[in-house]
Each structure stands twice: as structure tokens, then as C-alpha cells.
Amino acid sequence: ACSVFALKLSWVIMSGWDEGQVFFSDQQWTEDEETVDLKHVAQRKFADFLRNFREYSADGAPIYMDMLDHDPPPSTIKVSLDDLHAHDKALASALRKAPAEYLPLVEVAASDIIASIRNKEDDTEAEQPKRYDVQVMLTSTEPPKSIRDLSANEVSKLVVLPGIVIAASRCKSKA
């Protein structure tokens, strides 16, 4: 078994892979439901949610698109986790499990939507489209948990707690 491994290793080295000229291009063609962990796919799904989610029926107005299409552009928008869950359960679950990774993607998607709306209105060919800072505030109708009911597997996940936040910081270990 060791001689076969050495043979394969020498073939890779001789074939030019060790010269540092291997290029990679991510074509962003992944659209499986199970691949929400890919950030570019998640960002496109968040943008699709913000553009197309309609509250109760298909003929209703897209509520988040209406929030983003104001003059001046909003600095904050409130997004319901219940709406996101109704639109895409896997995406809502990913946001709950890793909010530090996925919440910035929601904000970038909202910023991109505002930029695309403004670029359509301006009709000018700017070299760099203006970036808009948007803070996304998440809301939920889920009943709050008591702090005493939290377990270790809920650390760094999105949970609903009663109370008022007076300070926030990253967790620090005292090892």
C-alpha cells in the first residue's frame, strides 16, 4: 500500500501541480436545497427573500422590497424570522444555527437591493455603485426562553430571551 501511495505522489509532483499555477474559479452554479452553507448561495437566497416575499398571498405587495425602496434609503429594517421560515425553512434554520455568519449576508443582500434600486433610478454609469449600510433587526413571535433554560448546545445560536440588552461583547475564556 505504501508503494502505491508513493507512486501516486510522484505522479502529482511531476505533473506540474507543485508549481503554484493552479487556478480556481467558483462558477456559483450550486442550487441544491442542502447547500445553504455556501455563502454565495445563501446570500442569493436572502436577496430572493427580501425581493419577493409577500405577506399573505401571491397578489400582495412584497413587504421587504417596499421597506427598502424609500427615499432616503432606510438604515434599519425589521425582518421576521417567521416570514423567512415560511419562505425557506433551510435558510431560516441556518440563520438560527450560525447567526454570526448569516446575518451579515442578509445585510449585504439588503444593501445590494438598495444599490440596484438606486442605480435603476439614477440611469448614470458610475464606476463604483454606492454601498448602503443597512442593519437588519430580527423579530420573532416565538415565546422567549428563560435564561436558566439555556443549555450549552444553544451557545452562539439565535435564541429569544426576555429582557433588555445593556451590554454585549464576545465570549472570553478564562483558561
Short mmCIF file of N, CA and C in Angstrom, two decimals:
data_model
loop_
_atom_site.label_atom_id
_atom_site.label_comp_id
_atom_site.label_asym_id
_atom_site.label_seq_id
_atom_site.Cartn_x
_atom_site.Cartn_y
_atom_site.Cartn_z
N ALA A 1 0.82 -1.19 0.00
CA ALA A 1 0.00 0.00 0.00
C ALA A 1 0.86 1.26 0.00
N CYS A 2 2.00 1.21 0.68
CA CYS A 2 2.87 2.38 0.74
C CYS A 2 3.51 2.67 -0.61
N SER A 3 3.85 1.65 -1.37
CA SER A 3 4.48 1.89 -2.66
C SER A 3 3.51 2.50 -3.66
N VAL A 4 2.23 2.14 -3.57
CA VAL A 4 1.23 2.73 -4.45
C VAL A 4 1.06 4.21 -4.13
N PHE A 5 1.05 4.55 -2.85
CA PHE A 5 0.92 5.94 -2.45
C PHE A 5 2.11 6.75 -2.96
N ALA A 6 3.30 6.21 -2.83
CA ALA A 6 4.49 6.93 -3.30
C ALA A 6 4.44 7.12 -4.81
N LEU A 7 3.92 6.16 -5.54
CA LEU A 7 3.80 6.27 -6.98
C LEU A 7 2.83 7.38 -7.35
N LYS A 8 1.68 7.43 -6.67
CA LYS A 8 0.70 8.48 -6.96
C LYS A 8 1.24 9.85 -6.59
N LEU A 9 1.95 9.96 -5.49
CA LEU A 9 2.51 11.23 -5.06
C LEU A 9 3.54 11.74 -6.06
N SER A 10 4.40 10.87 -6.55
CA SER A 10 5.40 11.30 -7.52
C SER A 10 4.75 11.71 -8.84
N TRP A 11 3.65 11.09 -9.22
CA TRP A 11 2.95 11.48 -10.44
C TRP A 11 2.38 12.88 -10.31
N VAL A 12 1.84 13.23 -9.13
CA VAL A 12 1.27 14.56 -8.92
C VAL A 12 2.37 15.61 -8.96
N ILE A 13 3.50 15.33 -8.36
CA ILE A 13 4.60 16.30 -8.34
C ILE A 13 5.14 16.50 -9.74
N MET A 14 5.24 15.46 -10.52
CA MET A 14 5.79 15.58 -11.86
C MET A 14 4.82 16.21 -12.85
N SER A 15 3.54 16.22 -12.52
CA SER A 15 2.57 16.72 -13.49
C SER A 15 2.44 18.24 -13.47
N GLY A 16 3.15 18.95 -12.62
CA GLY A 16 3.12 20.41 -12.63
C GLY A 16 2.20 21.01 -11.58
N TRP A 17 1.59 20.19 -10.74
CA TRP A 17 0.70 20.73 -9.72
C TRP A 17 1.45 21.41 -8.59
N ASP A 18 2.73 21.17 -8.48
CA ASP A 18 3.51 21.77 -7.41
C ASP A 18 4.11 23.11 -7.79
N GLU A 19 3.83 23.62 -8.97
CA GLU A 19 4.43 24.87 -9.42
C GLU A 19 3.63 26.09 -9.00
N GLY A 20 2.47 25.92 -8.39
CA GLY A 20 1.68 27.05 -7.92
C GLY A 20 0.89 27.74 -9.00
N GLN A 21 0.63 27.10 -10.12
CA GLN A 21 -0.10 27.72 -11.19
C GLN A 21 -1.46 27.07 -11.41
N VAL A 22 -2.05 26.60 -10.35
CA VAL A 22 -3.38 26.02 -10.42
C VAL A 22 -4.37 27.13 -10.11
N PHE A 23 -5.31 27.36 -10.99
CA PHE A 23 -6.28 28.42 -10.81
C PHE A 23 -7.65 27.83 -10.53
N PHE A 24 -8.43 28.55 -9.75
CA PHE A 24 -9.75 28.09 -9.35
C PHE A 24 -10.76 29.19 -9.64
N SER A 25 -11.86 28.81 -10.20
CA SER A 25 -12.92 29.77 -10.48
C SER A 25 -14.23 29.20 -9.98
N ASP A 26 -14.83 29.86 -9.00
CA ASP A 26 -16.11 29.40 -8.45
C ASP A 26 -17.21 29.94 -9.34
N GLN A 27 -17.90 29.07 -10.04
CA GLN A 27 -18.90 29.49 -11.01
C GLN A 27 -20.28 29.72 -10.39
N GLN A 28 -20.45 29.42 -9.12
CA GLN A 28 -21.69 29.66 -8.38
C GLN A 28 -22.88 28.99 -9.04
N TRP A 29 -22.71 27.74 -9.46
CA TRP A 29 -23.81 27.02 -10.09
C TRP A 29 -24.55 26.11 -9.11
N THR A 30 -24.18 26.08 -7.86
CA THR A 30 -24.79 25.19 -6.90
C THR A 30 -26.14 25.75 -6.47
N GLU A 31 -27.18 24.97 -6.67
CA GLU A 31 -28.52 25.41 -6.30
C GLU A 31 -29.27 24.35 -5.51
N ASP A 32 -28.59 23.35 -4.93
CA ASP A 32 -29.27 22.32 -4.16
C ASP A 32 -29.86 22.92 -2.90
N GLU A 33 -30.93 22.31 -2.40
CA GLU A 33 -31.53 22.77 -1.16
C GLU A 33 -30.62 22.51 0.04
N GLU A 34 -29.77 21.51 -0.06
CA GLU A 34 -28.92 21.13 1.05
C GLU A 34 -27.64 21.96 1.12
N THR A 35 -27.39 22.87 0.21
CA THR A 35 -26.13 23.60 0.17
C THR A 35 -26.28 25.03 0.66
N VAL A 36 -27.07 25.22 1.71
CA VAL A 36 -27.26 26.56 2.25
C VAL A 36 -25.98 27.05 2.91
N ASP A 37 -25.07 26.12 3.26
CA ASP A 37 -23.84 26.52 3.92
C ASP A 37 -22.90 27.30 3.01
N LEU A 38 -23.07 27.24 1.72
CA LEU A 38 -22.26 28.05 0.82
C LEU A 38 -22.75 29.49 0.90
N LYS A 39 -21.84 30.39 1.20
CA LYS A 39 -22.25 31.76 1.49
C LYS A 39 -22.84 32.49 0.30
N HIS A 40 -22.32 32.28 -0.90
CA HIS A 40 -22.87 32.99 -2.04
C HIS A 40 -24.27 32.49 -2.37
N VAL A 41 -24.53 31.22 -2.14
CA VAL A 41 -25.88 30.69 -2.37
C VAL A 41 -26.83 31.25 -1.32
N ALA A 42 -26.38 31.29 -0.08
CA ALA A 42 -27.21 31.84 0.99
C ALA A 42 -27.51 33.31 0.75
N GLN A 43 -26.52 34.07 0.29
CA GLN A 43 -26.75 35.49 0.03
C GLN A 43 -27.77 35.69 -1.09
N ARG A 44 -27.69 34.86 -2.14
CA ARG A 44 -28.68 34.96 -3.21
C ARG A 44 -30.07 34.60 -2.72
N LYS A 45 -30.15 33.60 -1.83
CA LYS A 45 -31.46 33.22 -1.28
C LYS A 45 -32.03 34.31 -0.38
N PHE A 46 -31.16 34.97 0.41
CA PHE A 46 -31.63 36.09 1.23
C PHE A 46 -32.12 37.23 0.34
N ALA A 47 -31.40 37.51 -0.73
CA ALA A 47 -31.82 38.57 -1.65
C ALA A 47 -33.16 38.21 -2.29
N ASP A 48 -33.33 36.94 -2.67
CA ASP A 48 -34.60 36.49 -3.24
C ASP A 48 -35.73 36.65 -2.22
N PHE A 49 -35.46 36.33 -0.97
CA PHE A 49 -36.47 36.50 0.09
C PHE A 49 -36.84 37.97 0.25
N LEU A 50 -35.84 38.85 0.33
CA LEU A 50 -36.12 40.28 0.53
C LEU A 50 -36.84 40.89 -0.67
N ARG A 51 -36.55 40.42 -1.87
CA ARG A 51 -37.20 40.97 -3.07
C ARG A 51 -38.63 40.44 -3.25
N ASN A 52 -38.84 39.16 -2.99
CA ASN A 52 -40.06 38.51 -3.45
C ASN A 52 -41.04 38.06 -2.37
N PHE A 53 -40.68 38.15 -1.08
CA PHE A 53 -41.61 37.64 -0.07
C PHE A 53 -42.85 38.52 0.00
N ARG A 54 -43.99 37.87 -0.10
CA ARG A 54 -45.28 38.56 0.01
C ARG A 54 -45.98 38.02 1.25
N GLU A 55 -46.62 38.92 1.99
CA GLU A 55 -47.07 38.59 3.33
C GLU A 55 -48.07 37.44 3.38
N TYR A 56 -49.23 37.58 2.82
CA TYR A 56 -50.24 36.55 2.99
C TYR A 56 -50.64 35.86 1.69
N SER A 57 -50.50 36.53 0.58
CA SER A 57 -50.91 35.92 -0.68
C SER A 57 -49.97 36.36 -1.79
N ALA A 58 -50.07 35.67 -2.90
CA ALA A 58 -49.18 35.98 -4.03
C ALA A 58 -49.50 37.34 -4.66
N ASP A 59 -50.72 37.84 -4.49
CA ASP A 59 -51.07 39.12 -5.08
C ASP A 59 -50.78 40.30 -4.15
N GLY A 60 -50.29 40.04 -2.94
CA GLY A 60 -49.93 41.11 -2.02
C GLY A 60 -48.63 41.77 -2.43
N ALA A 61 -48.35 42.91 -1.83
CA ALA A 61 -47.13 43.64 -2.14
C ALA A 61 -45.94 42.98 -1.44
N PRO A 62 -44.77 42.99 -2.08
CA PRO A 62 -43.58 42.45 -1.42
C PRO A 62 -43.16 43.37 -0.28
N ILE A 63 -43.35 42.93 0.97
CA ILE A 63 -43.22 43.84 2.12
C ILE A 63 -41.79 44.32 2.35
N TYR A 64 -40.81 43.45 2.18
CA TYR A 64 -39.43 43.88 2.44
C TYR A 64 -38.89 44.73 1.29
N MET A 65 -39.33 44.47 0.10
CA MET A 65 -38.93 45.30 -1.04
C MET A 65 -39.49 46.71 -0.87
N ASP A 66 -40.72 46.80 -0.35
CA ASP A 66 -41.30 48.12 -0.09
C ASP A 66 -40.54 48.86 1.01
N MET A 67 -40.05 48.12 2.02
CA MET A 67 -39.27 48.76 3.08
C MET A 67 -37.96 49.32 2.54
N LEU A 68 -37.34 48.60 1.61
CA LEU A 68 -36.04 49.01 1.08
C LEU A 68 -36.13 50.10 0.03
N ASP A 69 -37.31 50.26 -0.57
CA ASP A 69 -37.49 51.22 -1.66
C ASP A 69 -38.07 52.53 -1.13
N HIS A 70 -37.30 53.20 -0.27
CA HIS A 70 -37.69 54.50 0.25
C HIS A 70 -36.60 55.50 -0.05
N ASP A 71 -36.98 56.77 -0.04
CA ASP A 71 -36.01 57.83 -0.23
C ASP A 71 -36.06 58.73 1.00
N PRO A 72 -35.06 58.84 1.79
CA PRO A 72 -33.74 58.22 1.73
C PRO A 72 -33.81 56.74 2.09
N PRO A 73 -32.80 55.97 1.69
CA PRO A 73 -32.80 54.54 2.00
C PRO A 73 -32.80 54.30 3.51
N PRO A 74 -33.47 53.25 3.95
CA PRO A 74 -33.53 53.00 5.40
C PRO A 74 -32.17 52.55 5.94
N SER A 75 -31.89 52.92 7.18
CA SER A 75 -30.66 52.45 7.81
C SER A 75 -30.90 51.15 8.58
N THR A 76 -32.16 50.88 8.92
CA THR A 76 -32.51 49.63 9.58
C THR A 76 -33.81 49.09 8.99
N ILE A 77 -33.93 47.78 8.93
CA ILE A 77 -35.20 47.15 8.57
C ILE A 77 -35.44 46.00 9.56
N LYS A 78 -36.70 45.73 9.82
CA LYS A 78 -37.06 44.62 10.69
C LYS A 78 -37.51 43.45 9.82
N VAL A 79 -36.87 42.31 10.02
CA VAL A 79 -37.19 41.10 9.27
C VAL A 79 -37.73 40.07 10.24
N SER A 80 -38.86 39.50 9.92
CA SER A 80 -39.47 38.48 10.75
C SER A 80 -38.87 37.11 10.44
N LEU A 81 -38.41 36.43 11.47
CA LEU A 81 -37.91 35.07 11.29
C LEU A 81 -39.02 34.13 10.84
N ASP A 82 -40.26 34.44 11.23
CA ASP A 82 -41.39 33.62 10.80
C ASP A 82 -41.60 33.73 9.29
N ASP A 83 -41.42 34.93 8.75
CA ASP A 83 -41.53 35.10 7.30
C ASP A 83 -40.41 34.35 6.58
N LEU A 84 -39.20 34.43 7.10
CA LEU A 84 -38.08 33.72 6.50
C LEU A 84 -38.31 32.21 6.55
N HIS A 85 -38.85 31.74 7.67
CA HIS A 85 -39.15 30.31 7.79
C HIS A 85 -40.23 29.88 6.80
N ALA A 86 -41.22 30.74 6.58
CA ALA A 86 -42.27 30.42 5.61
C ALA A 86 -41.71 30.41 4.18
N HIS A 87 -40.72 31.24 3.92
CA HIS A 87 -40.13 31.33 2.57
C HIS A 87 -39.14 30.20 2.30
N ASP A 88 -38.24 29.94 3.26
CA ASP A 88 -37.21 28.92 3.06
C ASP A 88 -36.79 28.38 4.44
N LYS A 89 -37.27 27.18 4.76
CA LYS A 89 -37.01 26.60 6.09
C LYS A 89 -35.54 26.33 6.32
N ALA A 90 -34.82 25.85 5.31
CA ALA A 90 -33.40 25.53 5.47
C ALA A 90 -32.59 26.80 5.72
N LEU A 91 -32.95 27.88 5.06
CA LEU A 91 -32.24 29.14 5.24
C LEU A 91 -32.51 29.71 6.64
N ALA A 92 -33.75 29.63 7.11
CA ALA A 92 -34.08 30.09 8.45
C ALA A 92 -33.35 29.27 9.51
N SER A 93 -33.26 27.98 9.28
CA SER A 93 -32.55 27.10 10.20
C SER A 93 -31.06 27.43 10.23
N ALA A 94 -30.48 27.70 9.08
CA ALA A 94 -29.06 28.07 9.01
C ALA A 94 -28.81 29.38 9.73
N LEU A 95 -29.71 30.34 9.61
CA LEU A 95 -29.57 31.62 10.29
C LEU A 95 -29.66 31.44 11.80
N ARG A 96 -30.54 30.57 12.25
CA ARG A 96 -30.67 30.31 13.69
C ARG A 96 -29.43 29.60 14.24
N LYS A 97 -28.85 28.69 13.45
CA LYS A 97 -27.70 27.92 13.93
C LYS A 97 -26.40 28.71 13.89
N ALA A 98 -26.23 29.61 12.94
CA ALA A 98 -24.99 30.38 12.81
C ALA A 98 -25.30 31.83 12.47
N PRO A 99 -25.86 32.59 13.42
CA PRO A 99 -26.22 33.98 13.11
C PRO A 99 -25.02 34.87 12.83
N ALA A 100 -23.88 34.58 13.40
CA ALA A 100 -22.69 35.40 13.15
C ALA A 100 -22.22 35.30 11.70
N GLU A 101 -22.49 34.18 11.05
CA GLU A 101 -22.11 34.00 9.66
C GLU A 101 -23.18 34.50 8.69
N TYR A 102 -24.44 34.27 9.02
CA TYR A 102 -25.51 34.54 8.06
C TYR A 102 -26.15 35.92 8.18
N LEU A 103 -26.14 36.54 9.36
CA LEU A 103 -26.75 37.87 9.48
C LEU A 103 -26.02 38.91 8.63
N PRO A 104 -24.68 38.91 8.55
CA PRO A 104 -24.03 39.85 7.62
C PRO A 104 -24.41 39.62 6.16
N LEU A 105 -24.73 38.37 5.80
CA LEU A 105 -25.16 38.09 4.43
C LEU A 105 -26.53 38.70 4.15
N VAL A 106 -27.41 38.72 5.15
CA VAL A 106 -28.71 39.37 4.99
C VAL A 106 -28.52 40.86 4.78
N GLU A 107 -27.60 41.45 5.56
CA GLU A 107 -27.36 42.89 5.45
C GLU A 107 -26.73 43.25 4.11
N VAL A 108 -25.82 42.41 3.61
CA VAL A 108 -25.22 42.66 2.30
C VAL A 108 -26.27 42.52 1.20
N ALA A 109 -27.15 41.53 1.33
CA ALA A 109 -28.22 41.35 0.34
C ALA A 109 -29.15 42.56 0.33
N ALA A 110 -29.50 43.09 1.51
CA ALA A 110 -30.34 44.28 1.58
C ALA A 110 -29.63 45.49 0.98
N SER A 111 -28.35 45.62 1.25
CA SER A 111 -27.57 46.72 0.67
C SER A 111 -27.50 46.62 -0.84
N ASP A 112 -27.32 45.41 -1.35
CA ASP A 112 -27.27 45.21 -2.80
C ASP A 112 -28.61 45.55 -3.46
N ILE A 113 -29.70 45.22 -2.80
CA ILE A 113 -31.02 45.54 -3.35
C ILE A 113 -31.22 47.04 -3.42
N ILE A 114 -30.84 47.75 -2.35
CA ILE A 114 -30.96 49.21 -2.36
C ILE A 114 -30.09 49.80 -3.46
N ALA A 115 -28.88 49.28 -3.60
CA ALA A 115 -27.98 49.79 -4.65
C ALA A 115 -28.56 49.54 -6.04
N SER A 116 -29.18 48.38 -6.25
CA SER A 116 -29.76 48.11 -7.57
C SER A 116 -30.96 49.01 -7.84
N ILE A 117 -31.75 49.31 -6.81
CA ILE A 117 -32.88 50.23 -6.98
C ILE A 117 -32.38 51.62 -7.32
N ARG A 118 -31.36 52.09 -6.59
CA ARG A 118 -30.82 53.43 -6.83
C ARG A 118 -30.14 53.54 -8.19
N ASN A 119 -29.46 52.48 -8.62
CA ASN A 119 -28.80 52.52 -9.93
C ASN A 119 -29.81 52.55 -11.06
N LYS A 120 -30.96 51.90 -10.88
CA LYS A 120 -32.01 51.96 -11.90
C LYS A 120 -32.60 53.36 -11.98
N GLU A 121 -32.75 54.01 -10.81
CA GLU A 121 -33.33 55.36 -10.78
C GLU A 121 -32.38 56.40 -11.34
N ASP A 122 -31.08 56.24 -11.08
CA ASP A 122 -30.10 57.26 -11.50
C ASP A 122 -29.84 57.22 -12.99
N ASP A 123 -29.82 56.05 -13.60
CA ASP A 123 -29.53 55.87 -15.02
C ASP A 123 -28.18 56.46 -15.42
N THR A 124 -27.28 56.59 -14.46
CA THR A 124 -25.94 57.05 -14.78
C THR A 124 -24.98 55.90 -14.65
N GLU A 125 -23.96 55.91 -15.46
CA GLU A 125 -22.97 54.83 -15.44
C GLU A 125 -21.85 55.23 -14.48
N ALA A 126 -22.00 54.90 -13.25
CA ALA A 126 -20.96 55.16 -12.26
C ALA A 126 -19.99 53.99 -12.24
N GLU A 127 -18.73 54.32 -12.01
CA GLU A 127 -17.73 53.25 -11.97
C GLU A 127 -17.95 52.36 -10.76
N GLN A 128 -18.16 52.93 -9.61
CA GLN A 128 -18.40 52.17 -8.39
C GLN A 128 -19.80 52.50 -7.88
N PRO A 129 -20.70 51.50 -7.84
CA PRO A 129 -22.02 51.79 -7.28
C PRO A 129 -21.89 52.06 -5.78
N LYS A 130 -22.70 52.97 -5.29
CA LYS A 130 -22.64 53.36 -3.89
C LYS A 130 -23.15 52.22 -3.01
N ARG A 131 -22.46 51.98 -1.91
CA ARG A 131 -22.87 50.95 -0.95
C ARG A 131 -23.70 51.61 0.14
N TYR A 132 -24.76 50.96 0.54
CA TYR A 132 -25.64 51.47 1.58
C TYR A 132 -25.52 50.56 2.80
N ASP A 133 -25.36 51.16 3.96
CA ASP A 133 -25.29 50.39 5.20
C ASP A 133 -26.70 50.17 5.71
N VAL A 134 -27.06 48.91 5.87
CA VAL A 134 -28.39 48.55 6.36
C VAL A 134 -28.21 47.58 7.52
N GLN A 135 -28.84 47.91 8.64
CA GLN A 135 -28.84 46.99 9.77
C GLN A 135 -30.14 46.21 9.75
N VAL A 136 -30.05 44.90 9.82
CA VAL A 136 -31.23 44.05 9.82
C VAL A 136 -31.50 43.65 11.26
N MET A 137 -32.69 43.99 11.73
CA MET A 137 -33.13 43.61 13.07
C MET A 137 -34.13 42.47 12.93
N LEU A 138 -33.84 41.37 13.61
CA LEU A 138 -34.69 40.18 13.50
C LEU A 138 -35.76 40.20 14.57
N THR A 139 -36.99 39.83 14.17
CA THR A 139 -38.10 39.73 15.10
C THR A 139 -38.68 38.32 15.00
N SER A 140 -39.40 37.92 16.04
CA SER A 140 -39.99 36.59 16.04
C SER A 140 -41.19 36.57 16.96
N THR A 141 -42.14 35.71 16.64
CA THR A 141 -43.29 35.50 17.52
C THR A 141 -43.07 34.31 18.44
N GLU A 142 -41.88 33.72 18.38
CA GLU A 142 -41.53 32.59 19.24
C GLU A 142 -41.55 33.03 20.70
N PRO A 143 -42.10 32.21 21.59
CA PRO A 143 -42.10 32.61 23.00
C PRO A 143 -40.67 32.62 23.55
N PRO A 144 -40.34 33.61 24.40
CA PRO A 144 -38.97 33.70 24.92
C PRO A 144 -38.67 32.57 25.90
N LYS A 145 -37.38 32.19 25.94
CA LYS A 145 -36.89 31.19 26.89
C LYS A 145 -36.33 31.90 28.10
N SER A 146 -36.39 31.24 29.21
CA SER A 146 -35.75 31.76 30.41
C SER A 146 -34.24 31.53 30.29
N ILE A 147 -33.46 32.42 30.86
CA ILE A 147 -32.01 32.27 30.80
C ILE A 147 -31.59 30.97 31.49
N ARG A 148 -32.30 30.58 32.52
CA ARG A 148 -31.98 29.33 33.22
C ARG A 148 -32.26 28.10 32.38
N ASP A 149 -33.10 28.24 31.35
CA ASP A 149 -33.43 27.10 30.49
C ASP A 149 -32.43 26.91 29.35
N LEU A 150 -31.49 27.83 29.20
CA LEU A 150 -30.50 27.70 28.13
C LEU A 150 -29.53 26.56 28.44
N SER A 151 -29.14 25.87 27.38
CA SER A 151 -28.18 24.78 27.54
C SER A 151 -26.92 25.10 26.74
N ALA A 152 -25.91 24.26 26.90
CA ALA A 152 -24.63 24.50 26.24
C ALA A 152 -24.74 24.42 24.72
N ASN A 153 -25.66 23.61 24.20
CA ASN A 153 -25.78 23.50 22.75
C ASN A 153 -26.46 24.70 22.12
N GLU A 154 -26.93 25.64 22.90
CA GLU A 154 -27.55 26.85 22.37
C GLU A 154 -26.62 28.07 22.40
N VAL A 155 -25.38 27.86 22.82
CA VAL A 155 -24.39 28.94 22.83
C VAL A 155 -24.04 29.28 21.38
N SER A 156 -23.97 30.55 21.07
CA SER A 156 -23.69 31.12 19.75
C SER A 156 -24.75 30.76 18.72
N LYS A 157 -25.94 30.47 19.17
CA LYS A 157 -27.09 30.27 18.28
C LYS A 157 -28.09 31.37 18.56
N LEU A 158 -29.05 31.53 17.68
CA LEU A 158 -30.04 32.59 17.83
C LEU A 158 -31.18 32.07 18.70
N VAL A 159 -31.38 32.69 19.86
CA VAL A 159 -32.45 32.33 20.78
C VAL A 159 -33.21 33.59 21.17
N VAL A 160 -34.44 33.41 21.63
CA VAL A 160 -35.27 34.53 22.06
C VAL A 160 -35.27 34.53 23.59
N LEU A 161 -34.87 35.65 24.17
CA LEU A 161 -34.81 35.81 25.62
C LEU A 161 -35.58 37.06 26.02
N PRO A 162 -36.22 37.04 27.19
CA PRO A 162 -36.88 38.26 27.66
C PRO A 162 -35.85 39.21 28.28
N GLY A 163 -36.10 40.50 28.21
CA GLY A 163 -35.23 41.45 28.87
C GLY A 163 -34.73 42.53 27.93
N ILE A 164 -33.84 43.35 28.46
CA ILE A 164 -33.25 44.46 27.72
C ILE A 164 -31.74 44.26 27.71
N VAL A 165 -31.14 44.40 26.55
CA VAL A 165 -29.69 44.26 26.43
C VAL A 165 -29.05 45.57 26.87
N ILE A 166 -28.16 45.48 27.85
CA ILE A 166 -27.48 46.70 28.30
C ILE A 166 -26.02 46.72 27.87
N ALA A 167 -25.46 45.57 27.52
CA ALA A 167 -24.08 45.49 27.02
C ALA A 167 -23.92 44.17 26.27
N ALA A 168 -23.04 44.18 25.29
CA ALA A 168 -22.77 42.96 24.54
C ALA A 168 -21.30 42.91 24.20
N SER A 169 -20.73 41.71 24.28
CA SER A 169 -19.33 41.51 23.89
C SER A 169 -19.14 40.06 23.52
N ARG A 170 -17.99 39.76 22.93
CA ARG A 170 -17.67 38.39 22.57
C ARG A 170 -17.35 37.59 23.82
N CYS A 171 -17.59 36.31 23.78
CA CYS A 171 -17.26 35.43 24.89
C CYS A 171 -15.74 35.31 25.03
N LYS A 172 -15.26 35.30 26.26
CA LYS A 172 -13.84 35.17 26.52
C LYS A 172 -13.64 34.02 27.48
N SER A 173 -12.65 33.20 27.20
CA SER A 173 -12.35 32.08 28.10
C SER A 173 -11.33 32.54 29.16
N LYS A 174 -11.46 31.99 30.33
CA LYS A 174 -10.55 32.34 31.41
C LYS A 174 -9.64 31.16 31.71
N ALA A 175 -8.98 30.66 30.67
CA ALA A 175 -8.14 29.46 30.84
C ALA A 175 -6.77 29.77 31.30
#
